Short mmCIF file of C-alpha atoms and ligand atoms in Angstrom, two decimals:
data_model
loop_
_atom_site.label_atom_id
_atom_site.label_comp_id
_atom_site.label_asym_id
_atom_site.label_seq_id
_atom_site.Cartn_x
_atom_site.Cartn_y
_atom_site.Cartn_z
CA MET A 1 5.34 12.30 -2.83
CA LEU A 2 3.66 10.62 0.14
CA VAL A 3 1.53 7.56 -0.55
CA PHE A 4 -0.72 6.28 2.22
CA ALA A 5 -1.80 2.65 1.96
CA THR A 6 -4.89 1.74 3.89
CA SER A 7 -7.85 -0.62 3.91
CA ASP A 8 -10.92 -1.13 6.02
CA LYS A 9 -10.49 -4.82 6.53
CA GLY A 10 -7.35 -6.74 7.43
CA GLY A 11 -5.79 -9.21 5.03
CA THR A 12 -6.78 -7.28 1.91
CA GLY A 13 -3.32 -7.53 0.36
CA ARG A 14 -2.44 -3.96 1.35
CA SER A 15 1.11 -4.69 2.52
CA VAL A 16 2.07 -7.27 -0.09
CA THR A 17 0.74 -5.08 -2.89
CA SER A 18 2.29 -1.88 -1.52
CA CYS A 19 5.69 -3.59 -1.07
CA ASN A 20 5.52 -4.87 -4.64
CA VAL A 21 4.45 -1.49 -5.99
CA ALA A 22 7.32 0.14 -4.05
CA TYR A 23 9.73 -2.43 -5.50
CA ARG A 24 8.44 -1.87 -9.05
CA SER A 25 8.62 1.87 -8.54
CA ALA A 26 12.28 1.58 -7.51
CA LEU A 27 12.93 -0.62 -10.57
CA GLN A 28 11.38 2.15 -12.67
CA GLY A 29 14.12 4.45 -11.37
CA ASN A 30 12.45 6.20 -8.43
CA ASP A 31 14.10 6.56 -5.04
CA VAL A 32 11.57 4.89 -2.79
CA CYS A 33 11.13 4.33 0.91
CA TYR A 34 8.56 2.27 2.81
CA LEU A 35 7.43 3.26 6.29
CA ASP A 36 5.82 0.58 8.39
CA PHE A 37 3.04 2.45 10.19
CA ASP A 38 1.12 -0.74 10.94
CA PHE A 39 2.07 -0.22 14.56
CA GLY A 40 0.19 -3.20 15.98
CA SER A 41 1.81 -5.66 13.55
CA PRO A 42 4.97 -4.28 11.89
CA THR A 43 5.79 -7.22 9.62
CA SER A 44 6.62 -5.63 6.26
CA GLY A 45 10.26 -6.75 6.73
CA SER A 46 9.19 -10.28 5.96
CA ILE A 47 7.66 -9.27 2.61
CA PHE A 48 10.89 -7.52 1.60
CA GLU A 49 12.70 -10.69 2.70
CA THR A 50 14.80 -8.78 5.21
CA ARG A 51 14.54 -11.49 7.83
CA SER A 52 16.48 -9.62 10.51
CA VAL A 53 13.46 -7.29 10.79
CA GLU A 54 10.66 -9.63 9.78
CA THR A 55 8.62 -8.72 12.85
CA GLY A 56 10.15 -5.26 13.30
CA THR A 57 13.58 -4.07 14.36
CA GLN A 58 15.24 -4.57 17.74
CA ARG A 59 16.92 -1.22 17.22
CA PRO A 60 14.86 2.01 17.25
CA GLY A 61 12.17 1.84 14.58
CA MET A 62 9.12 3.89 13.72
CA HIS A 63 7.60 3.47 17.19
CA SER A 64 10.73 4.78 18.92
CA LEU A 65 11.09 7.71 16.56
CA LEU A 66 7.48 8.86 16.83
CA GLN A 67 7.37 8.33 20.59
CA GLY A 68 10.53 10.39 21.06
CA ARG A 69 12.89 7.63 22.22
CA ALA A 70 15.19 8.06 19.21
CA THR A 71 15.99 10.66 16.59
CA GLU A 72 17.39 8.40 13.87
CA PRO A 73 15.14 5.54 12.84
CA THR A 74 16.67 2.27 11.69
CA ARG A 75 16.79 2.07 7.92
CA ILE A 76 17.16 -1.09 5.90
CA ASP A 77 18.62 -0.88 2.41
CA VAL A 78 16.47 -3.57 0.83
CA TRP A 79 18.76 -4.06 -2.19
CA ALA A 80 21.73 -4.74 0.08
CA GLU A 81 20.13 -6.45 3.05
CA ALA A 82 17.40 -8.65 1.64
CA ASP A 83 18.13 -12.36 1.77
CA TRP A 84 18.05 -12.57 -2.00
CA GLN A 85 19.96 -14.51 -4.60
CA ALA A 86 22.56 -12.72 -6.74
CA PRO A 87 20.40 -12.31 -9.90
CA ARG A 88 17.93 -10.32 -7.89
CA LEU A 89 20.42 -7.64 -6.86
CA ARG A 90 19.83 -3.99 -7.65
CA PRO A 91 19.85 -3.36 -11.40
CA PRO A 92 22.00 -0.37 -12.45
CA HIS A 93 19.06 1.88 -13.41
CA ALA A 94 17.02 1.21 -10.24
CA GLY A 95 16.45 3.81 -7.56
CA SER A 96 16.99 3.27 -3.85
CA LEU A 97 14.61 1.04 -1.89
CA VAL A 98 14.71 1.65 1.84
CA LEU A 99 12.51 0.10 4.52
CA PHE A 100 11.85 1.90 7.79
CA PRO A 101 10.57 -0.92 10.02
CA GLY A 102 8.53 -0.60 13.19
CA ASP A 103 9.90 -1.65 16.58
CA ARG A 104 9.74 -5.35 17.34
CA GLY A 105 7.03 -5.83 19.96
CA GLY A 106 5.82 -2.25 19.56
CA GLY A 107 2.05 -1.74 19.69
CA GLU A 108 -0.58 0.84 18.86
CA PHE A 109 -0.16 4.14 20.68
CA LEU A 110 -2.01 7.43 21.01
CA MET A 111 -0.81 10.18 18.73
CA GLY A 112 -0.77 13.49 20.59
CA PRO A 113 0.72 16.80 19.42
CA GLU A 114 4.33 15.71 20.02
CA VAL A 115 3.88 12.57 17.94
CA ILE A 116 2.23 14.62 15.20
CA ARG A 117 5.18 17.02 15.21
CA ARG A 118 7.69 14.17 14.90
CA CYS A 119 5.61 12.61 12.15
CA LEU A 120 5.60 15.90 10.25
CA GLU A 121 9.38 16.22 10.59
CA LEU A 122 9.84 12.64 9.42
CA PHE A 123 7.67 13.14 6.32
CA LEU A 124 9.43 16.42 5.45
CA ARG A 125 12.84 14.85 5.82
CA LEU A 126 12.08 11.71 3.85
CA ASN A 127 10.24 13.62 1.15
CA GLU A 128 13.49 15.54 0.52
CA GLU A 129 15.46 12.34 0.16
CA PHE A 130 13.01 10.10 -1.72
CA ASP A 131 10.77 10.51 -4.75
CA ILE A 132 8.05 8.37 -3.19
CA CYS A 133 7.45 7.52 0.49
CA PHE A 134 4.99 4.68 0.98
CA VAL A 135 3.29 4.66 4.37
CA ASP A 136 1.62 1.35 5.24
CA LEU A 137 -1.15 2.18 7.71
CA SER A 138 -2.99 -0.51 9.57
CA ALA A 139 -6.43 -1.76 8.62
CA GLY A 140 -9.53 0.14 9.75
CA ARG A 141 -9.86 3.47 11.47
CA SER A 142 -6.69 3.95 13.46
CA HIS A 143 -4.83 6.64 15.37
CA ALA A 144 -2.30 6.56 12.55
CA ILE A 145 -4.90 7.47 9.90
CA ASP A 146 -6.10 10.32 12.04
CA ALA A 147 -2.54 11.56 12.59
CA VAL A 148 -1.72 11.41 8.91
CA LEU A 149 -4.88 13.34 8.01
CA GLU A 150 -3.83 15.95 10.53
CA VAL A 151 -0.19 16.13 9.44
CA THR A 152 -1.08 16.53 5.76
CA THR A 153 -2.98 19.75 6.47
CA ARG A 154 0.14 21.43 7.88
CA LYS A 155 1.49 24.31 5.83
CA GLU A 156 4.95 22.74 5.67
CA LEU A 157 3.48 19.84 3.69
CA ARG A 158 1.18 21.91 1.52
CA ALA A 159 3.46 21.68 -1.52
CA VAL A 160 4.00 17.96 -1.07
CA THR A 161 1.74 15.68 -3.13
CA HIS A 162 0.02 13.03 -1.05
CA ARG A 163 -2.09 10.21 -2.36
CA TRP A 164 -4.18 7.45 -0.81
CA MET A 165 -4.45 3.87 -2.00
CA VAL A 166 -7.45 2.17 -0.41
CA TYR A 167 -7.21 -1.58 -0.81
CA HIS A 168 -10.07 -4.04 -0.90
CA ARG A 169 -10.82 -7.54 -2.09
CA TRP A 170 -13.32 -8.09 -4.85
CA THR A 171 -16.19 -9.23 -2.63
CA GLN A 172 -19.41 -7.64 -1.48
CA GLN A 173 -18.30 -7.29 2.13
CA HIS A 174 -14.99 -5.67 1.16
CA ILE A 175 -16.59 -3.22 -1.29
CA VAL A 176 -19.11 -2.07 1.30
CA ALA A 177 -16.39 -1.77 3.96
CA ALA A 178 -13.97 0.15 1.72
CA ALA A 179 -16.77 2.54 0.71
CA ASP A 180 -17.52 3.16 4.38
CA LEU A 181 -13.86 3.78 5.17
CA VAL A 182 -13.78 6.55 2.58
CA TYR A 183 -17.32 7.96 2.47
CA GLY A 184 -18.80 6.87 5.83
CA GLU A 185 -19.60 8.87 8.96
CA ARG A 186 -16.14 8.41 10.45
CA GLY A 187 -14.50 7.93 7.08
CA LEU A 188 -11.45 9.47 5.47
CA LEU A 189 -13.34 12.29 3.77
CA LYS A 190 -15.37 13.45 6.78
CA THR A 191 -12.41 13.13 9.17
CA GLY A 192 -10.12 14.85 6.68
CA ILE A 193 -12.52 17.77 6.29
CA GLU A 194 -12.70 18.09 10.09
CA HIS A 195 -8.93 18.37 10.11
CA GLY A 196 -9.11 21.17 7.52
CA HIS A 197 -8.68 19.35 4.21
CA ASP A 198 -10.42 20.70 1.14
CA GLU A 199 -13.04 18.10 0.19
CA ALA A 200 -12.40 18.13 -3.57
CA SER A 201 -8.62 17.84 -3.31
CA LEU A 202 -8.84 15.13 -0.68
CA ARG A 203 -11.30 13.22 -2.86
CA ASN A 204 -8.94 13.54 -5.81
CA SER A 205 -6.11 12.12 -3.75
CA ILE A 206 -7.99 8.88 -3.01
CA ARG A 207 -8.12 5.87 -5.32
CA PHE A 208 -9.14 2.26 -4.73
CA VAL A 209 -7.11 -0.84 -5.53
CA ARG A 210 -8.86 -4.17 -6.06
CA THR A 211 -6.69 -7.05 -4.97
CA ALA A 212 -6.47 -10.72 -5.88
CA VAL A 213 -9.24 -10.48 -8.44
CA GLN A 214 -9.89 -13.70 -10.30
CA ASP A 215 -9.58 -13.09 -14.05
CA LEU A 216 -12.56 -14.90 -15.52
CA ASN A 217 -11.10 -14.78 -19.04
CA SER A 218 -7.71 -16.14 -18.12
CA SER A 219 -6.47 -19.42 -19.52
CA ASP A 220 -4.69 -19.86 -16.18
CA LEU A 221 -8.03 -20.24 -14.44
CA MET A 222 -8.12 -23.66 -12.85
CA PRO A 223 -10.66 -25.97 -14.42
CA ILE A 224 -14.08 -25.11 -13.12
CA ARG A 225 -17.51 -26.23 -14.18
CA ASP A 226 -19.66 -24.25 -16.61
CA THR A 227 -22.20 -23.64 -13.87
CA GLN A 228 -19.46 -22.06 -11.76
CA VAL A 229 -18.28 -19.84 -14.62
CA VAL A 230 -21.83 -18.58 -15.16
CA TRP A 231 -22.25 -17.92 -11.44
CA LEU A 232 -18.89 -16.11 -11.21
CA GLN A 233 -19.71 -13.94 -14.21
CA ALA A 234 -23.06 -12.95 -12.71
CA CYS A 235 -21.37 -12.30 -9.38
CA ASP A 236 -18.73 -10.13 -11.05
CA LYS A 237 -21.46 -8.10 -12.76
CA GLY A 238 -23.23 -7.62 -9.43
CA LEU A 239 -20.00 -6.48 -7.79
CA GLN A 240 -19.32 -4.00 -10.62
CA LEU A 241 -22.78 -2.48 -10.03
CA LEU A 242 -22.31 -2.39 -6.26
CA ALA A 243 -18.86 -0.79 -6.61
CA ALA A 244 -20.20 1.90 -8.94
CA LYS A 245 -23.15 2.62 -6.62
CA ARG A 246 -20.86 2.95 -3.59
CA GLY A 247 -18.34 5.31 -5.21
CA LEU A 248 -15.76 2.66 -6.11
CA GLY A 249 -16.50 2.65 -9.84
CA SER A 250 -13.82 2.50 -12.51
CA SER A 251 -13.00 6.23 -12.42
CA MET A 252 -12.03 5.86 -8.74
CA VAL A 253 -9.94 2.73 -9.30
CA LEU A 254 -6.19 3.05 -9.62
CA GLY A 255 -5.83 -0.56 -10.63
CA SER A 256 -6.37 -4.14 -9.67
CA THR A 257 -4.17 -7.15 -9.11
CA PRO A 258 -4.94 -10.66 -10.27
CA MET A 259 -5.10 -13.64 -7.97
CA ASP A 260 -1.60 -15.13 -7.98
CA PRO A 261 -0.75 -18.65 -6.77
CA VAL A 262 2.60 -17.53 -5.28
CA LEU A 263 1.01 -14.78 -3.20
CA GLN A 264 -1.76 -17.08 -2.04
CA TRP A 265 0.91 -19.17 -0.35
CA GLN A 266 3.63 -16.68 0.45
CA GLU A 267 3.89 -12.95 1.13
CA GLN A 268 6.80 -11.83 -1.07
CA LEU A 269 8.07 -9.58 -3.84
CA ILE A 270 7.40 -10.93 -7.32
CA THR A 271 10.68 -10.57 -9.20
CA ASP A 272 11.26 -10.80 -12.96
CA ASP A 273 13.01 -14.11 -12.28
CA ASP A 274 9.86 -15.46 -10.63
CA VAL A 275 8.00 -14.68 -13.85
CA SER A 276 10.63 -15.51 -16.52
CA ALA A 277 13.25 -17.88 -15.12
CA THR A 278 11.46 -20.09 -12.60
CA GLN A 279 7.99 -19.16 -13.93
CA ILE A 280 6.37 -19.62 -10.53
CA ALA A 281 4.45 -16.33 -10.69
CA ASN A 282 2.17 -14.98 -13.40
CA THR A 283 3.28 -12.24 -15.79
CA ALA A 284 -0.06 -10.49 -15.23
CA THR A 285 0.72 -10.12 -11.51
CA ARG A 286 4.12 -8.52 -12.15
CA ASP A 287 2.57 -6.26 -14.80
CA ALA A 288 -0.25 -5.20 -12.47
CA PHE A 289 2.25 -4.07 -9.82
CA ALA A 290 4.30 -2.20 -12.45
CA GLU A 291 1.15 -0.54 -13.79
CA LEU A 292 0.10 0.55 -10.30
CA ALA A 293 3.59 2.02 -9.78
CA ARG A 294 3.29 3.96 -13.05
CA ARG A 295 -0.24 5.22 -12.42
CA LEU A 296 0.70 6.38 -8.95
CA THR A 297 2.80 9.16 -10.45
CA GLU A 298 0.60 9.85 -13.49
CA ASP A 299 -1.35 13.01 -12.73
CA THR A 300 -4.10 12.07 -15.19
CA ALA A 301 -5.05 9.14 -12.94
CA TRP A 302 -5.70 11.60 -10.12
CA GLU A 303 -7.59 14.36 -11.87
CA GLY A 304 -10.94 15.59 -10.63
CA LEU A 305 -13.88 13.47 -11.65
N1 ATP B 1 -2.78 -10.85 -5.79
C1 ATP B 1 -2.83 -11.75 -4.83
N2 ATP B 1 -3.13 -13.05 -5.09
C2 ATP B 1 -3.20 -13.96 -4.10
N3 ATP B 1 -2.95 -13.68 -2.80
C3 ATP B 1 -2.64 -12.41 -2.48
C4 ATP B 1 -2.56 -11.38 -3.46
N4 ATP B 1 -2.22 -10.22 -2.85
C5 ATP B 1 -2.07 -10.52 -1.54
N5 ATP B 1 -2.31 -11.83 -1.31
C6 ATP B 1 -2.21 -12.55 -0.04
O1 ATP B 1 -3.23 -12.11 0.85
C7 ATP B 1 -2.78 -12.21 2.19
C8 ATP B 1 -2.99 -10.87 2.90
O2 ATP B 1 -2.13 -9.92 2.31
P1 ATP B 1 -1.43 -8.79 3.18
O3 ATP B 1 -0.78 -9.36 4.39
O4 ATP B 1 -0.64 -7.96 2.26
O5 ATP B 1 -2.75 -8.00 3.61
P2 ATP B 1 -2.88 -6.74 4.60
O6 ATP B 1 -4.10 -6.03 4.10
O7 ATP B 1 -1.62 -6.00 4.67
O8 ATP B 1 -3.18 -7.49 5.97
P3 ATP B 1 -3.07 -6.89 7.46
O9 ATP B 1 -4.29 -6.06 7.64
O10 ATP B 1 -3.07 -8.13 8.30
O11 ATP B 1 -1.81 -6.09 7.55
C9 ATP B 1 -1.31 -12.60 2.12
O12 ATP B 1 -1.17 -13.97 2.35
C10 ATP B 1 -0.92 -12.22 0.70
O13 ATP B 1 0.19 -12.96 0.20
MG1 MG B 2 -0.30 -5.67 6.31
#
């Protein structure tokens, strides 16, 4: 399965959430890989705590492969190469977790027919090897989104399930922007149809993910005044209505993640140790990532509406 992670705005939590969902998915027993297609800023290595590639690899990465300068992209076995402590090592039942970083210093590039062909070959090859291939696209409308919409219409990939996770924060501006990225004039649906996608199946392959949402009922909520609680509740209600009106209502939502103090300060994987042993992260955050990983492969979450 191919999973494309995108967002309209930058800084939505797309990469941190996708890395954590990939990690949880591997812990659930799936063989998982993560392709850094954020060509302008390939920094997913830092989230996986693989510091040697924290801003991309010095060896051939995704840029080199797609631009034809290399045939074998650098792969990082996250379980083996992450700068982790012993208790965090790969549990016996976990699947593989492999990062394909971008090139250090690589930038955005145009994606002509040759790049599209290499991208197709890459997806076909990795789909054979892995149960789930996460592809972290950059924010906004990019050449990479266009290329991926093109590649996924190819007959070779017809039998391969592909799903989109569209990330947004729980604010008015983010909801409006995410809606436009999917339903707008130059959005995913219109562009996909132009490339030859069937509208209904493309629509069924898209779900939204709300990130860093403050849980108003949580006892963890820092002390705030009654007036603020009332305002937040009214605001939340308004956002629910706006989301439903713009096509981001609950049936189109794959899940949401709570605001977590660790992630506010550091982009990282939330391990079970972070929740149970050191207790620096919230259980709800870990559970939200695990739930997203489960729902990603549950066909009922992706049925026609
Ligand atoms: N659930 C959360 N609670 C608190 N902070 C979060 C949460 N999820 C993500 N963040 C933080 O939000 C910031 C942006 O996240 P991230 O870098 O993943 O976003 P992005 O959409 O990939 O950004 P970019 O467009 O720059 O690639 C990071 O500092 C991250 O740790
Ligand atoms: Mg990112």
